[in-house]
Amino acid sequence: MNLYTVRKATQGLADYLNASGLPKKVAIAHDSRHNGALFARETARVLAANGITACMYPRLEPTPALSWAVRYLGCGAGVCVTASHNPAKYNGYKVYGADGCQITLEAAEKILAAIEKIDCFDDVRLADFDAAAAAGRIVTIDEKCLDDFVQAVYDQRVGDGAGIDALKLVYTPLNGTGLECVKKLLKKLGVTHVTVVPEQEKPDGNFPTCPYPNPEIREAMQKGLELCDKVRPDLLLGTDPDCDRCGTAVPDGKGGYRLITGNEMGIILLDYICRTRLAQGTMPADPVAVTTIVSTDMATPVAKKYGVELRRTLTGFKFIGEQIGKLEAEGRPERYIFGFEESYGYLSGGHVRDKDAVNATLLVCEAAAWYAQQGKTLLDAIEALYREFGYYRNALCSFAFEGESGMHTMQELMKKLRANAPEDIAGYKVESVVDYDTDGTGLPRANVLEYHLDGGHKLMVRPSGTEPKIKVYLSAVGDSEAAADAVNAALAKAAADMMKA
């Protein structure tokens, strides 16, 4: 990521837009990362030079607020300068379609083809920023857009709000973008007992308290956990730098706090939304929930209990957003009730088309308040669900392959696995294999292998789309937490053996 690559990408996007029938207007946002504001400004300069109106947030804002602005302002596309939860050295450039969803494969191929035609020195048009702003080709997104985004999140309330004003929170934006919108939302909800982690309150692209500003990782949440020991809140909430992922910790009943995994929170919220909407008579006919192929299999029996159709998509929330768009195109947008992925992404409404940690904050607070009314915590909630549906336990193993040679190694490993499918993994017979690159799954082709093992266990292998890693997703089910964890420990050892070049 540098000025030239950002300009080149934007010129390709501009050429794509100008050749399409889409509105010649683009919303732009950035997070707290190094050069985020500069790259957003350069994006606006290129768009303006190509006759496209650039609409910029005046300061850093969450990625879901960008998704909201695209549709709110009637844009043909959106750009968010962010590397989400990755380490400080990274930055990135996310492109959104007119539907407010990260572009899916067909649009991505067209935009990439346009980008590849550009020489980053000779073919890029560039406007003077101040002159373009004076001419109205670069405009500032007004405060009403952001306020209406927060209101749209607030409108996704599921319960009656009983007890929510009694919640006591510790919150960390992990030196990112979440503080403004999350605090606005909590104020609307009536949650006033909020302590912000001071070391992680202000935007800082160095992320000085944690090398990986990812709420999935305990180290990122450590400052919040330390503050919990002093404040003794009902909940610890952490949003990642672009505020599209949300992590949570709750009292463990032993004087400490336990982090809730992304899969566990997805199940807690799916169950809470279903039971509450049924009780209140707000469940739509033919309800639909959406998750990904690497998220917990526990979603299947929970959805079945409540008569909810569960759809699974490829990894990436853009595919969940795509399902919302399809329901809208059918004239039945109300059918969508919830979407989640194991990597801490949640969304309960169609107000945006991406995972939304502001929305997740709302849902987690509502669910926690509802359980608190019964003298229970969210930890009690997931334990009860495990007892009802079985102890589904998930784990993720990541194997790094740095540099160009690493990319070749990853390709060879996937090739080897396809040529020689294992007959058993960790002593469990492989009952079936799904190759998402060749099998007729009904999903777009993807470089993913899925091994179904006897006993209901599962292992999936997927090269990361954003990092030089192969990710292996482990899934076990047992009659106790210890039994399922033991299976995953054996699967993890087998995964390490599989990743040896």
Short mmCIF file of N, CA and C in Angstrom, two decimals, residues 132-235:
data_model
loop_
_atom_site.label_atom_id
_atom_site.label_comp_id
_atom_site.label_asym_id
_atom_site.label_seq_id
_atom_site.Cartn_x
_atom_site.Cartn_y
_atom_site.Cartn_z
N ALA A 132 -11.02 20.61 -6.29
CA ALA A 132 -12.13 19.67 -6.49
C ALA A 132 -13.19 19.85 -5.41
N ALA A 133 -12.75 20.12 -4.17
CA ALA A 133 -13.71 20.37 -3.09
C ALA A 133 -14.50 21.65 -3.35
N ALA A 134 -13.81 22.69 -3.83
CA ALA A 134 -14.48 23.96 -4.14
C ALA A 134 -15.49 23.80 -5.26
N ALA A 135 -15.20 22.87 -6.19
CA ALA A 135 -16.09 22.63 -7.33
C ALA A 135 -17.20 21.64 -7.00
N GLY A 136 -17.20 21.09 -5.77
CA GLY A 136 -18.25 20.15 -5.37
C GLY A 136 -18.03 18.73 -5.84
N ARG A 137 -16.82 18.42 -6.32
CA ARG A 137 -16.54 17.05 -6.75
C ARG A 137 -16.01 16.20 -5.59
N ILE A 138 -15.54 16.85 -4.53
CA ILE A 138 -15.22 16.18 -3.27
C ILE A 138 -16.07 16.83 -2.19
N VAL A 139 -16.91 16.04 -1.53
CA VAL A 139 -17.83 16.59 -0.52
C VAL A 139 -17.67 15.83 0.78
N THR A 140 -18.01 16.50 1.87
CA THR A 140 -17.95 15.90 3.20
C THR A 140 -19.30 15.28 3.55
N ILE A 141 -19.26 14.04 4.00
CA ILE A 141 -20.49 13.39 4.47
C ILE A 141 -20.94 14.07 5.75
N ASP A 142 -22.21 14.49 5.80
CA ASP A 142 -22.66 15.28 6.95
C ASP A 142 -22.97 14.40 8.16
N GLU A 143 -23.13 15.04 9.30
CA GLU A 143 -23.33 14.34 10.57
C GLU A 143 -24.63 13.54 10.58
N LYS A 144 -25.62 13.99 9.82
CA LYS A 144 -26.91 13.30 9.81
C LYS A 144 -26.76 11.87 9.30
N CYS A 145 -25.88 11.68 8.32
CA CYS A 145 -25.67 10.33 7.78
C CYS A 145 -25.21 9.39 8.89
N LEU A 146 -24.25 9.83 9.69
CA LEU A 146 -23.74 8.98 10.77
C LEU A 146 -24.77 8.79 11.88
N ASP A 147 -25.47 9.87 12.22
CA ASP A 147 -26.51 9.76 13.25
C ASP A 147 -27.61 8.80 12.82
N ASP A 148 -27.95 8.86 11.53
CA ASP A 148 -28.99 7.96 11.03
C ASP A 148 -28.51 6.51 10.99
N PHE A 149 -27.20 6.32 10.79
CA PHE A 149 -26.64 4.96 10.88
C PHE A 149 -26.83 4.41 12.29
N VAL A 150 -26.47 5.19 13.29
CA VAL A 150 -26.62 4.74 14.68
C VAL A 150 -28.09 4.48 15.00
N GLN A 151 -28.97 5.33 14.49
CA GLN A 151 -30.41 5.13 14.70
C GLN A 151 -30.87 3.84 14.04
N ALA A 152 -30.35 3.56 12.84
CA ALA A 152 -30.73 2.33 12.13
C ALA A 152 -30.30 1.10 12.92
N VAL A 153 -29.13 1.18 13.56
CA VAL A 153 -28.69 0.08 14.42
C VAL A 153 -29.64 -0.04 15.62
N TYR A 154 -29.96 1.08 16.24
CA TYR A 154 -30.85 1.10 17.41
C TYR A 154 -32.21 0.50 17.05
N ASP A 155 -32.65 0.72 15.82
CA ASP A 155 -33.94 0.21 15.37
C ASP A 155 -33.96 -1.32 15.24
N GLN A 156 -32.78 -1.96 15.33
CA GLN A 156 -32.71 -3.42 15.24
C GLN A 156 -32.98 -4.09 16.58
N ARG A 157 -33.41 -3.33 17.60
CA ARG A 157 -33.68 -3.91 18.91
C ARG A 157 -34.65 -5.09 18.80
N VAL A 158 -34.36 -6.12 19.56
CA VAL A 158 -35.16 -7.35 19.51
C VAL A 158 -36.08 -7.43 20.72
N GLY A 159 -35.56 -7.13 21.90
CA GLY A 159 -36.34 -7.28 23.13
C GLY A 159 -37.04 -6.01 23.55
N ASP A 160 -37.52 -5.99 24.81
CA ASP A 160 -38.26 -4.83 25.31
C ASP A 160 -37.38 -3.88 26.11
N GLY A 161 -36.09 -4.20 26.22
CA GLY A 161 -35.15 -3.31 26.89
C GLY A 161 -35.13 -3.43 28.40
N ALA A 162 -35.90 -4.35 28.94
CA ALA A 162 -35.96 -4.49 30.40
C ALA A 162 -34.59 -4.82 30.97
N GLY A 163 -34.17 -4.03 31.95
CA GLY A 163 -32.93 -4.31 32.65
C GLY A 163 -31.66 -3.85 31.96
N ILE A 164 -31.79 -3.32 30.76
CA ILE A 164 -30.58 -2.97 30.01
C ILE A 164 -29.87 -1.76 30.62
N ASP A 165 -30.66 -0.89 31.28
CA ASP A 165 -30.04 0.29 31.89
C ASP A 165 -29.21 -0.05 33.12
N ALA A 166 -29.35 -1.27 33.62
CA ALA A 166 -28.59 -1.69 34.80
C ALA A 166 -27.24 -2.32 34.42
N LEU A 167 -27.03 -2.55 33.13
CA LEU A 167 -25.79 -3.20 32.69
C LEU A 167 -24.58 -2.34 33.01
N LYS A 168 -23.52 -2.99 33.41
CA LYS A 168 -22.25 -2.31 33.69
C LYS A 168 -21.21 -2.86 32.71
N LEU A 169 -20.63 -1.97 31.90
CA LEU A 169 -19.74 -2.39 30.82
C LEU A 169 -18.33 -1.85 30.98
N VAL A 170 -17.36 -2.64 30.51
CA VAL A 170 -16.04 -2.13 30.15
C VAL A 170 -15.96 -2.27 28.64
N TYR A 171 -15.50 -1.22 27.97
CA TYR A 171 -15.45 -1.22 26.50
C TYR A 171 -14.07 -0.79 26.02
N THR A 172 -13.57 -1.47 24.99
CA THR A 172 -12.33 -1.05 24.33
C THR A 172 -12.52 -1.00 22.82
N PRO A 173 -12.18 0.13 22.20
CA PRO A 173 -12.18 0.21 20.74
C PRO A 173 -10.86 -0.24 20.13
N LEU A 174 -9.93 -0.74 20.96
CA LEU A 174 -8.63 -1.22 20.49
C LEU A 174 -7.91 -0.18 19.63
N ASN A 175 -7.94 1.07 20.08
CA ASN A 175 -7.27 2.18 19.38
C ASN A 175 -7.78 2.37 17.96
N GLY A 176 -9.05 2.00 17.74
CA GLY A 176 -9.61 2.10 16.40
C GLY A 176 -10.75 3.09 16.29
N THR A 177 -11.78 2.71 15.51
CA THR A 177 -12.84 3.64 15.11
C THR A 177 -14.12 3.53 15.91
N GLY A 178 -14.24 2.54 16.80
CA GLY A 178 -15.54 2.22 17.36
C GLY A 178 -16.09 3.19 18.38
N LEU A 179 -15.23 3.99 19.03
CA LEU A 179 -15.64 4.75 20.20
C LEU A 179 -16.86 5.64 19.96
N GLU A 180 -16.84 6.43 18.90
CA GLU A 180 -17.91 7.40 18.66
C GLU A 180 -19.26 6.72 18.48
N CYS A 181 -19.34 5.77 17.57
CA CYS A 181 -20.64 5.15 17.28
C CYS A 181 -21.12 4.24 18.41
N VAL A 182 -20.21 3.51 19.02
CA VAL A 182 -20.61 2.63 20.12
C VAL A 182 -21.14 3.45 21.29
N LYS A 183 -20.47 4.55 21.63
CA LYS A 183 -20.94 5.38 22.74
C LYS A 183 -22.30 6.02 22.42
N LYS A 184 -22.48 6.44 21.16
CA LYS A 184 -23.78 7.00 20.76
C LYS A 184 -24.88 5.95 20.91
N LEU A 185 -24.58 4.72 20.50
CA LEU A 185 -25.58 3.65 20.60
C LEU A 185 -25.90 3.33 22.06
N LEU A 186 -24.86 3.19 22.88
CA LEU A 186 -25.09 2.85 24.29
C LEU A 186 -25.92 3.92 24.99
N LYS A 187 -25.69 5.18 24.62
CA LYS A 187 -26.48 6.27 25.20
C LYS A 187 -27.94 6.11 24.82
N LYS A 188 -28.23 5.78 23.54
CA LYS A 188 -29.61 5.57 23.11
C LYS A 188 -30.25 4.41 23.88
N LEU A 189 -29.45 3.37 24.13
CA LEU A 189 -29.97 2.20 24.84
C LEU A 189 -30.21 2.48 26.31
N GLY A 190 -29.57 3.54 26.84
CA GLY A 190 -29.70 3.83 28.26
C GLY A 190 -28.64 3.16 29.10
N VAL A 191 -27.58 2.65 28.45
CA VAL A 191 -26.47 2.03 29.18
C VAL A 191 -25.50 3.15 29.59
N THR A 192 -25.47 3.47 30.86
CA THR A 192 -24.67 4.61 31.32
C THR A 192 -23.44 4.19 32.12
N HIS A 193 -23.41 2.95 32.59
CA HIS A 193 -22.26 2.47 33.38
C HIS A 193 -21.21 1.91 32.41
N VAL A 194 -20.48 2.79 31.76
CA VAL A 194 -19.50 2.37 30.74
C VAL A 194 -18.13 2.92 31.12
N THR A 195 -17.15 2.02 31.23
CA THR A 195 -15.76 2.41 31.48
C THR A 195 -14.95 2.02 30.25
N VAL A 196 -14.30 3.00 29.64
CA VAL A 196 -13.50 2.74 28.44
C VAL A 196 -12.06 2.45 28.85
N VAL A 197 -11.46 1.45 28.26
CA VAL A 197 -10.06 1.10 28.57
C VAL A 197 -9.17 2.27 28.14
N PRO A 198 -8.53 2.97 29.07
CA PRO A 198 -7.85 4.22 28.72
C PRO A 198 -6.70 4.06 27.73
N GLU A 199 -5.94 2.97 27.84
CA GLU A 199 -4.79 2.78 26.95
C GLU A 199 -5.21 2.50 25.50
N GLN A 200 -6.47 2.12 25.31
CA GLN A 200 -6.93 1.74 23.98
C GLN A 200 -8.07 2.63 23.49
N GLU A 201 -8.26 3.77 24.15
CA GLU A 201 -9.40 4.63 23.84
C GLU A 201 -9.18 5.44 22.57
N LYS A 202 -7.99 6.06 22.43
CA LYS A 202 -7.77 6.98 21.32
C LYS A 202 -7.25 6.24 20.08
N PRO A 203 -7.62 6.70 18.89
CA PRO A 203 -7.10 6.09 17.67
C PRO A 203 -5.58 6.13 17.63
N ASP A 204 -4.96 5.02 17.31
CA ASP A 204 -3.51 4.94 17.23
C ASP A 204 -3.13 3.77 16.33
N GLY A 205 -2.60 4.10 15.14
CA GLY A 205 -2.26 3.07 14.17
C GLY A 205 -1.10 2.19 14.57
N ASN A 206 -0.39 2.54 15.66
CA ASN A 206 0.68 1.67 16.15
C ASN A 206 0.14 0.54 17.01
N PHE A 207 -1.09 0.65 17.47
CA PHE A 207 -1.70 -0.34 18.37
C PHE A 207 -0.70 -0.75 19.46
N PRO A 208 -0.31 0.21 20.29
CA PRO A 208 0.83 -0.01 21.21
C PRO A 208 0.62 -1.08 22.27
N THR A 209 -0.62 -1.43 22.56
CA THR A 209 -0.87 -2.40 23.64
C THR A 209 -0.95 -3.84 23.16
N CYS A 210 -1.00 -4.05 21.83
CA CYS A 210 -1.13 -5.43 21.33
C CYS A 210 -0.68 -5.49 19.88
N PRO A 211 0.18 -6.44 19.53
CA PRO A 211 0.66 -6.53 18.15
C PRO A 211 -0.45 -6.93 17.17
N TYR A 212 -1.46 -7.67 17.66
CA TYR A 212 -2.58 -8.05 16.82
C TYR A 212 -3.85 -7.44 17.43
N PRO A 213 -4.36 -6.33 16.87
CA PRO A 213 -5.55 -5.68 17.45
C PRO A 213 -6.84 -6.41 17.05
N ASN A 214 -6.91 -7.66 17.47
CA ASN A 214 -7.97 -8.56 17.04
C ASN A 214 -8.68 -9.10 18.27
N PRO A 215 -9.96 -8.79 18.46
CA PRO A 215 -10.66 -9.26 19.68
C PRO A 215 -10.77 -10.77 19.78
N GLU A 216 -10.40 -11.50 18.73
CA GLU A 216 -10.35 -12.96 18.81
C GLU A 216 -9.18 -13.43 19.68
N ILE A 217 -8.18 -12.56 19.85
CA ILE A 217 -6.94 -12.94 20.53
C ILE A 217 -6.94 -12.38 21.95
N ARG A 218 -6.65 -13.23 22.91
CA ARG A 218 -6.70 -12.81 24.31
C ARG A 218 -5.80 -11.60 24.58
N GLU A 219 -4.64 -11.55 23.96
CA GLU A 219 -3.69 -10.47 24.20
C GLU A 219 -4.30 -9.11 23.89
N ALA A 220 -5.11 -9.05 22.84
CA ALA A 220 -5.76 -7.78 22.47
C ALA A 220 -6.75 -7.34 23.54
N MET A 221 -7.37 -8.29 24.19
CA MET A 221 -8.39 -7.99 25.20
C MET A 221 -7.80 -7.91 26.62
N GLN A 222 -6.48 -8.10 26.74
CA GLN A 222 -5.87 -8.22 28.06
C GLN A 222 -6.06 -6.96 28.92
N LYS A 223 -5.86 -5.77 28.32
CA LYS A 223 -6.04 -4.53 29.08
C LYS A 223 -7.48 -4.41 29.59
N GLY A 224 -8.41 -4.82 28.76
CA GLY A 224 -9.81 -4.81 29.19
C GLY A 224 -10.07 -5.78 30.31
N LEU A 225 -9.46 -6.97 30.24
CA LEU A 225 -9.63 -7.97 31.29
C LEU A 225 -9.04 -7.48 32.61
N GLU A 226 -7.89 -6.80 32.53
CA GLU A 226 -7.27 -6.24 33.74
C GLU A 226 -8.18 -5.18 34.37
N LEU A 227 -8.81 -4.37 33.52
CA LEU A 227 -9.73 -3.35 34.03
C LEU A 227 -10.97 -4.00 34.65
N CYS A 228 -11.40 -5.12 34.08
CA CYS A 228 -12.55 -5.84 34.63
C CYS A 228 -12.29 -6.28 36.07
N ASP A 229 -11.06 -6.65 36.36
CA ASP A 229 -10.73 -7.08 37.71
C ASP A 229 -10.94 -5.96 38.72
N LYS A 230 -10.85 -4.71 38.26
CA LYS A 230 -11.04 -3.56 39.14
C LYS A 230 -12.49 -3.07 39.14
N VAL A 231 -13.09 -3.02 37.94
CA VAL A 231 -14.42 -2.42 37.78
C VAL A 231 -15.54 -3.43 38.07
N ARG A 232 -15.27 -4.71 37.81
CA ARG A 232 -16.25 -5.79 37.99
C ARG A 232 -17.53 -5.55 37.18
N PRO A 233 -17.41 -5.42 35.86
CA PRO A 233 -18.59 -5.19 35.03
C PRO A 233 -19.35 -6.48 34.74
N ASP A 234 -20.53 -6.32 34.13
CA ASP A 234 -21.28 -7.48 33.65
C ASP A 234 -20.73 -7.98 32.33
N LEU A 235 -20.12 -7.08 31.56
CA LEU A 235 -19.63 -7.41 30.22
C LEU A 235 -18.36 -6.64 29.92
#
